[in-house]
mmCIF file of C-alpha atoms in Angstrom:
data_model
loop_
_atom_site.group_PDB
_atom_site.id
_atom_site.type_symbol
_atom_site.label_atom_id
_atom_site.label_comp_id
_atom_site.label_asym_id
_atom_site.label_seq_id
_atom_site.Cartn_x
_atom_site.Cartn_y
_atom_site.Cartn_z
ATOM 1 C CA MET A 1 61.571 105.079 24.798
ATOM 2 C CA THR A 2 60.997 104.405 28.466
ATOM 3 C CA GLU A 3 64.792 103.471 29.411
ATOM 4 C CA ILE A 4 66.638 106.635 28.433
ATOM 5 C CA LYS A 5 67.408 107.009 32.361
ATOM 6 C CA ASN A 6 69.458 103.758 31.979
ATOM 7 C CA LEU A 7 71.901 104.576 29.347
ATOM 8 C CA THR A 8 75.242 104.990 29.947
ATOM 9 C CA SER A 9 77.385 108.017 29.004
ATOM 10 C CA SER A 10 78.461 106.914 25.895
ATOM 11 C CA GLU A 11 74.910 105.387 24.851
ATOM 12 C CA ALA A 12 73.527 108.811 25.740
ATOM 13 C CA SER A 13 76.022 110.451 23.270
ATOM 14 C CA ALA A 14 74.585 108.036 20.667
ATOM 15 C CA TYR A 15 70.914 108.752 21.706
ATOM 16 C CA ASN A 16 71.558 112.449 21.381
ATOM 17 C CA TYR A 17 72.922 112.223 18.122
ATOM 18 C CA ILE A 18 70.406 110.043 16.878
ATOM 19 C CA ILE A 19 67.167 112.079 18.222
ATOM 20 C CA SER A 20 68.902 115.019 16.489
ATOM 21 C CA HIS A 21 69.027 113.446 13.298
ATOM 22 C CA LEU A 22 66.107 111.038 13.092
ATOM 23 C CA VAL A 23 65.238 111.810 9.573
ATOM 24 C CA ASP A 24 68.764 110.945 8.316
ATOM 25 C CA ILE A 25 68.706 107.591 10.172
ATOM 26 C CA PRO A 26 66.679 105.321 7.816
ATOM 27 C CA ALA A 27 69.222 106.067 4.927
ATOM 28 C CA LEU A 28 72.420 105.005 7.179
ATOM 29 C CA THR A 29 74.112 101.796 7.906
ATOM 30 C CA ILE A 30 75.027 101.336 11.468
ATOM 31 C CA ARG A 31 78.711 101.902 10.628
ATOM 32 C CA GLU A 32 77.898 104.975 8.578
ATOM 33 C CA LEU A 33 75.962 106.249 12.038
ATOM 34 C CA SER A 34 78.767 105.048 14.068
ATOM 35 C CA LYS A 35 81.039 107.258 12.050
ATOM 36 C CA ARG A 36 78.912 110.243 12.198
ATOM 37 C CA SER A 37 78.066 109.950 15.904
ATOM 38 C CA ASN A 38 81.604 109.126 17.211
ATOM 39 C CA VAL A 39 80.399 106.318 19.184
ATOM 40 C CA SER A 40 80.876 102.473 18.382
ATOM 41 C CA PRO A 41 78.182 100.148 16.471
ATOM 42 C CA THR A 42 77.990 98.142 19.793
ATOM 43 C CA THR A 43 77.135 101.178 21.743
ATOM 44 C CA ILE A 44 74.367 102.358 19.101
ATOM 45 C CA LEU A 45 72.990 98.812 19.130
ATOM 46 C CA ARG A 46 72.931 98.598 22.803
ATOM 47 C CA CYS A 47 71.217 101.904 22.969
ATOM 48 C CA ILE A 48 68.435 100.841 20.651
ATOM 49 C CA ASN A 49 67.922 97.755 22.304
ATOM 50 C CA LYS A 50 67.480 99.895 25.641
ATOM 51 C CA ILE A 51 65.035 102.379 24.062
ATOM 52 C CA GLY A 52 62.789 99.305 22.902
ATOM 53 C CA TYR A 53 64.116 98.087 19.608
ATOM 54 C CA GLN A 54 65.493 94.321 18.794
ATOM 55 C CA SER A 55 67.665 95.499 15.975
ATOM 56 C CA PHE A 56 68.975 98.713 14.147
ATOM 57 C CA GLN A 57 66.718 97.459 11.104
ATOM 58 C CA GLU A 58 63.702 97.673 13.233
ATOM 59 C CA PHE A 59 64.539 100.966 14.328
ATOM 60 C CA LYS A 60 65.216 102.305 10.753
ATOM 61 C CA PHE A 61 62.073 100.718 9.700
ATOM 62 C CA THR A 62 59.993 102.525 12.566
ATOM 63 C CA LEU A 63 61.328 105.971 11.388
ATOM 64 C CA SER A 64 60.748 105.064 7.669
ATOM 65 C CA GLN A 65 57.111 104.367 8.446
ATOM 66 C CA MET A 66 56.872 107.233 10.624
ATOM 67 C CA TYR A 67 58.169 109.675 7.899
ATOM 68 C CA ALA A 68 56.316 108.050 5.134
ATOM 69 C CA ALA A 69 53.188 108.868 7.069
ATOM 70 C CA THR A 70 53.825 112.622 6.453
ATOM 71 C CA LYS A 71 54.623 112.092 2.755
ATOM 72 C CA ILE A 72 51.098 111.338 0.917
ATOM 73 C CA ASN A 73 50.854 111.107 -2.593
ATOM 74 C CA GLY A 74 54.309 112.145 -3.204
ATOM 75 C CA LYS A 75 53.457 115.274 -1.151
ATOM 76 C CA ASN A 76 55.201 116.691 2.149
ATOM 77 C CA PHE A 77 52.772 118.097 4.773
ATOM 78 C CA ASP A 78 55.192 120.302 6.757
ATOM 79 C CA LEU A 79 52.852 121.364 9.653
ATOM 80 C CA ILE A 80 55.601 123.051 11.520
ATOM 81 C CA SER A 81 56.668 125.700 8.676
ATOM 82 C CA GLU A 82 52.745 126.091 8.085
ATOM 83 C CA ALA A 83 52.085 126.882 11.798
ATOM 84 C CA LYS A 84 55.262 129.099 12.020
ATOM 85 C CA GLU A 85 54.370 131.073 8.931
ATOM 86 C CA PHE A 86 50.758 131.760 10.500
ATOM 87 C CA PHE A 87 51.620 132.501 13.881
ATOM 88 C CA ASN A 88 54.503 134.917 12.777
ATOM 89 C CA ASP A 89 52.210 136.909 10.833
ATOM 90 C CA LYS A 90 51.322 139.592 13.431
ATOM 91 C CA LEU A 91 48.037 137.978 14.334
ATOM 92 C CA VAL A 92 46.808 140.662 16.580
ATOM 93 C CA ASP A 93 46.939 143.386 13.725
ATOM 94 C CA ARG A 94 45.899 140.891 11.156
ATOM 95 C CA PHE A 95 42.553 140.203 12.472
ATOM 96 C CA LYS A 96 41.944 143.223 14.518
ATOM 97 C CA ASN A 97 39.080 144.597 12.454
ATOM 98 C CA GLU A 98 37.579 140.922 12.126
ATOM 99 C CA MET A 99 37.858 140.557 15.934
ATOM 100 C CA ALA A 100 36.059 144.150 16.757
ATOM 101 C CA SER A 101 33.258 143.425 14.342
ATOM 102 C CA ALA A 102 32.606 139.895 15.304
ATOM 103 C CA LYS A 103 32.476 141.006 19.412
ATOM 104 C CA LYS A 104 29.878 143.395 18.175
ATOM 105 C CA ILE A 105 27.808 140.648 16.952
ATOM 106 C CA LEU A 106 28.224 138.115 19.570
ATOM 107 C CA LEU A 107 28.406 140.067 22.899
ATOM 108 C CA PRO A 108 24.572 140.772 22.230
ATOM 109 C CA SER A 109 23.637 137.156 20.862
ATOM 110 C CA LYS A 110 21.169 135.245 22.679
ATOM 111 C CA PHE A 111 22.020 131.972 20.957
ATOM 112 C CA ILE A 112 25.078 131.166 18.894
ATOM 113 C CA ILE A 113 25.201 128.029 16.463
ATOM 114 C CA PHE A 114 28.473 126.738 15.358
ATOM 115 C CA PHE A 115 28.212 124.734 11.862
ATOM 116 C CA GLY A 116 30.670 122.717 9.755
ATOM 117 C CA ILE A 117 30.815 119.391 8.220
ATOM 118 C CA GLY A 118 33.716 116.833 8.175
ATOM 119 C CA THR A 119 36.898 117.976 9.979
ATOM 120 C CA SER A 120 35.174 121.514 10.307
ATOM 121 C CA GLY A 121 32.266 119.761 11.956
ATOM 122 C CA VAL A 122 34.587 118.644 14.564
ATOM 123 C CA LEU A 123 36.047 122.165 15.312
ATOM 124 C CA ALA A 124 32.454 123.162 15.231
ATOM 125 C CA GLU A 125 31.681 121.089 18.050
ATOM 126 C CA TYR A 126 34.788 122.192 19.950
ATOM 127 C CA GLY A 127 34.067 125.905 19.259
ATOM 128 C CA ALA A 128 30.755 125.251 20.661
ATOM 129 C CA ARG A 129 31.955 123.588 23.785
ATOM 130 C CA GLU A 130 34.534 126.189 24.607
ATOM 131 C CA PHE A 131 31.870 129.072 24.178
ATOM 132 C CA SER A 132 29.692 127.065 26.247
ATOM 133 C CA ASN A 133 32.472 126.751 28.924
ATOM 134 C CA PHE A 134 32.866 130.523 29.330
ATOM 135 C CA GLY A 135 29.179 130.946 29.757
ATOM 136 C CA PHE A 136 27.701 131.634 25.952
ATOM 137 C CA ASN A 137 24.729 129.799 25.053
ATOM 138 C CA ALA A 138 26.361 127.789 22.225
ATOM 139 C CA HIS A 139 25.412 124.656 20.389
ATOM 140 C CA PHE A 140 26.510 123.037 17.107
ATOM 141 C CA SER A 141 25.356 121.141 14.246
ATOM 142 C CA ASN A 142 27.388 118.911 11.575
ATOM 143 C CA ASP A 143 24.203 117.848 9.971
ATOM 144 C CA PRO A 144 24.327 119.391 6.231
ATOM 145 C CA PHE A 145 20.446 119.140 6.329
ATOM 146 C CA PHE A 146 19.609 120.221 9.842
ATOM 147 C CA PRO A 147 16.367 122.475 9.757
ATOM 148 C CA PHE A 148 17.255 125.489 11.392
ATOM 149 C CA ARG A 149 14.230 127.302 13.176
ATOM 150 C CA PHE A 150 14.726 129.936 15.483
ATOM 151 C CA GLY A 151 11.444 132.045 14.954
ATOM 152 C CA SER A 152 11.043 135.043 17.037
ATOM 153 C CA MET A 153 14.643 134.520 18.338
ATOM 154 C CA ALA A 154 16.043 134.753 14.831
ATOM 155 C CA ASN A 155 17.289 138.183 14.983
ATOM 156 C CA SER A 156 19.621 137.171 18.221
ATOM 157 C CA VAL A 157 21.148 134.574 16.449
ATOM 158 C CA THR A 158 24.776 134.383 15.398
ATOM 159 C CA GLY A 159 26.033 131.488 13.141
ATOM 160 C CA ILE A 160 29.511 130.707 13.172
ATOM 161 C CA VAL A 161 30.352 128.521 10.072
ATOM 162 C CA LEU A 162 33.575 126.524 9.619
ATOM 163 C CA SER A 163 34.689 125.580 6.280
ATOM 164 C CA VAL A 164 38.127 125.251 4.747
ATOM 165 C CA SER A 165 37.088 125.865 1.210
ATOM 166 C CA GLY A 166 33.799 127.789 1.668
ATOM 167 C CA GLU A 167 32.526 126.174 -1.455
ATOM 168 C CA THR A 168 31.311 122.806 -0.144
ATOM 169 C CA LYS A 169 27.662 122.996 -1.523
ATOM 170 C CA GLU A 170 26.032 121.675 1.714
ATOM 171 C CA SER A 171 27.559 124.115 3.777
ATOM 172 C CA VAL A 172 26.837 127.151 1.356
ATOM 173 C CA ALA A 173 23.160 125.904 1.597
ATOM 174 C CA GLN A 174 23.302 125.787 5.272
ATOM 175 C CA THR A 175 24.729 129.157 5.647
ATOM 176 C CA GLN A 176 22.210 130.515 3.040
ATOM 177 C CA LYS A 177 19.383 128.932 5.476
ATOM 178 C CA LEU A 178 20.968 130.671 8.213
ATOM 179 C CA ARG A 179 20.917 134.017 6.502
ATOM 180 C CA GLU A 180 17.460 133.371 5.524
ATOM 181 C CA GLN A 181 16.414 133.230 9.323
ATOM 182 C CA ASN A 182 18.015 136.604 9.831
ATOM 183 C CA SER A 183 20.773 135.266 11.579
ATOM 184 C CA LYS A 184 24.190 137.268 11.671
ATOM 185 C CA ILE A 185 26.837 135.192 9.996
ATOM 186 C CA ILE A 186 30.679 134.896 11.162
ATOM 187 C CA SER A 187 32.587 132.618 8.909
ATOM 188 C CA ILE A 188 36.275 130.946 9.233
ATOM 189 C CA THR A 189 37.490 129.990 6.038
ATOM 190 C CA ASN A 190 41.107 129.679 4.313
ATOM 191 C CA ASN A 191 40.632 132.665 1.985
ATOM 192 C CA SER A 192 37.995 135.360 1.661
ATOM 193 C CA SER A 193 37.097 134.810 -1.925
ATOM 194 C CA ASN A 194 34.387 131.966 -1.432
ATOM 195 C CA SER A 195 30.711 132.032 -1.203
ATOM 196 C CA ILE A 196 30.395 131.285 2.492
ATOM 197 C CA ALA A 197 32.715 134.515 2.817
ATOM 198 C CA LYS A 198 30.553 136.452 0.577
ATOM 199 C CA LEU A 199 27.529 135.440 2.592
ATOM 200 C CA SER A 200 29.022 136.598 5.873
ATOM 201 C CA ASP A 201 28.755 139.598 8.029
ATOM 202 C CA VAL A 202 32.310 138.962 9.104
ATOM 203 C CA ASN A 203 35.160 136.527 7.581
ATOM 204 C CA PHE A 204 38.170 135.540 9.343
ATOM 205 C CA ALA A 205 40.646 134.126 6.347
ATOM 206 C CA TYR A 206 43.370 132.197 7.961
ATOM 207 C CA GLN A 207 45.195 131.811 4.300
ATOM 208 C CA ALA A 208 46.976 128.408 4.910
ATOM 209 C CA LYS A 209 48.667 126.624 2.278
ATOM 210 C CA SER A 210 45.997 124.555 0.401
ATOM 211 C CA GLU A 211 46.916 120.513 0.817
ATOM 212 C CA MET A 212 44.940 118.053 -0.719
ATOM 213 C CA ILE A 213 44.898 114.052 -1.079
ATOM 214 C CA GLY A 214 43.576 113.291 -4.373
ATOM 215 C CA PRO A 215 40.872 115.334 -6.128
ATOM 216 C CA ASP A 216 38.389 116.071 -3.171
ATOM 217 C CA LEU A 217 40.362 115.272 0.432
ATOM 218 C CA ASN A 218 41.123 118.705 1.604
ATOM 219 C CA VAL A 219 43.671 118.471 4.624
ATOM 220 C CA THR A 220 44.837 121.975 4.958
ATOM 221 C CA THR A 221 46.048 122.484 8.539
ATOM 222 C CA GLN A 222 43.167 123.563 10.896
ATOM 223 C CA VAL A 223 45.842 124.825 13.758
ATOM 224 C CA PRO A 224 44.938 128.473 12.552
ATOM 225 C CA VAL A 225 41.118 127.697 13.139
ATOM 226 C CA VAL A 226 41.588 126.630 16.790
ATOM 227 C CA PHE A 227 43.492 129.781 17.321
ATOM 228 C CA ILE A 228 40.982 131.782 15.987
ATOM 229 C CA LEU A 229 38.281 130.187 18.210
ATOM 230 C CA GLU A 230 40.596 130.337 21.054
ATOM 231 C CA ALA A 231 41.435 134.190 20.430
ATOM 232 C CA LEU A 232 38.061 135.223 19.951
ATOM 233 C CA ILE A 233 36.223 133.809 22.976
ATOM 234 C CA ARG A 234 39.107 135.212 25.017
ATOM 235 C CA GLU A 235 38.416 138.591 23.497
ATOM 236 C CA LEU A 236 34.935 138.320 24.186
ATOM 237 C CA ILE A 237 35.529 137.390 27.714
ATOM 238 C CA SER A 238 37.997 140.536 28.188
ATOM 239 C CA THR A 239 35.413 142.669 26.816
ATOM 240 C CA SER A 240 32.682 141.347 29.083
ATOM 241 C CA ASP A 241 34.899 141.740 32.081
ATOM 242 C CA ASP A 242 35.744 145.507 31.286
ATOM 243 C CA GLN A 243 32.154 146.128 31.096
ATOM 244 C CA SER A 244 31.361 144.717 34.390
#
């Protein structure tokens, strides 16, 4: 939609109505849309052409495909509602105790290892990079069979384990291995009643609505995980600045 600046006033009126009612457009004919938006069908078509579509039908098809992508197996995945619910939940108070406990563990740590597999592995890499950006000795592993060997440094290692369910057997096994190496464990999971949470010294449970595709593909939003990682590193830096 690169030609918005070239719209006439009537075409701009059509455009403003369309973008405010995108979800309704696929079910409408051009005449029905004309009646609702109070502009002529010809004006609507000119508007559609200027924003890059050859016809009204092509535009409707594109919208249908876009909204179909948010509905899988008959389920709607409403990210905006989930994010709003999470961020409106007085987060500072909600994680106050966990943040305080995590800081006591992380500040004296000499080595921080992030671990996760699948999507959690991607976020483990992100977390390690963010912590490294702020001067912490942080690394990540997304290998469910990586042999952790910390030796004499084990007592100063913290493992940050990311897992939505907290029950993936490979992630549970790696958390147990970290624990066997005398590492402190901080976990970020969707709830606190799971195996990884119970193996942890500190658990952040973000409690988002669980969303699945089929029996084993967990697509629960990870927006809260990113927030927790960002909030935690900034809390650590704030504490470090206060102590300097």
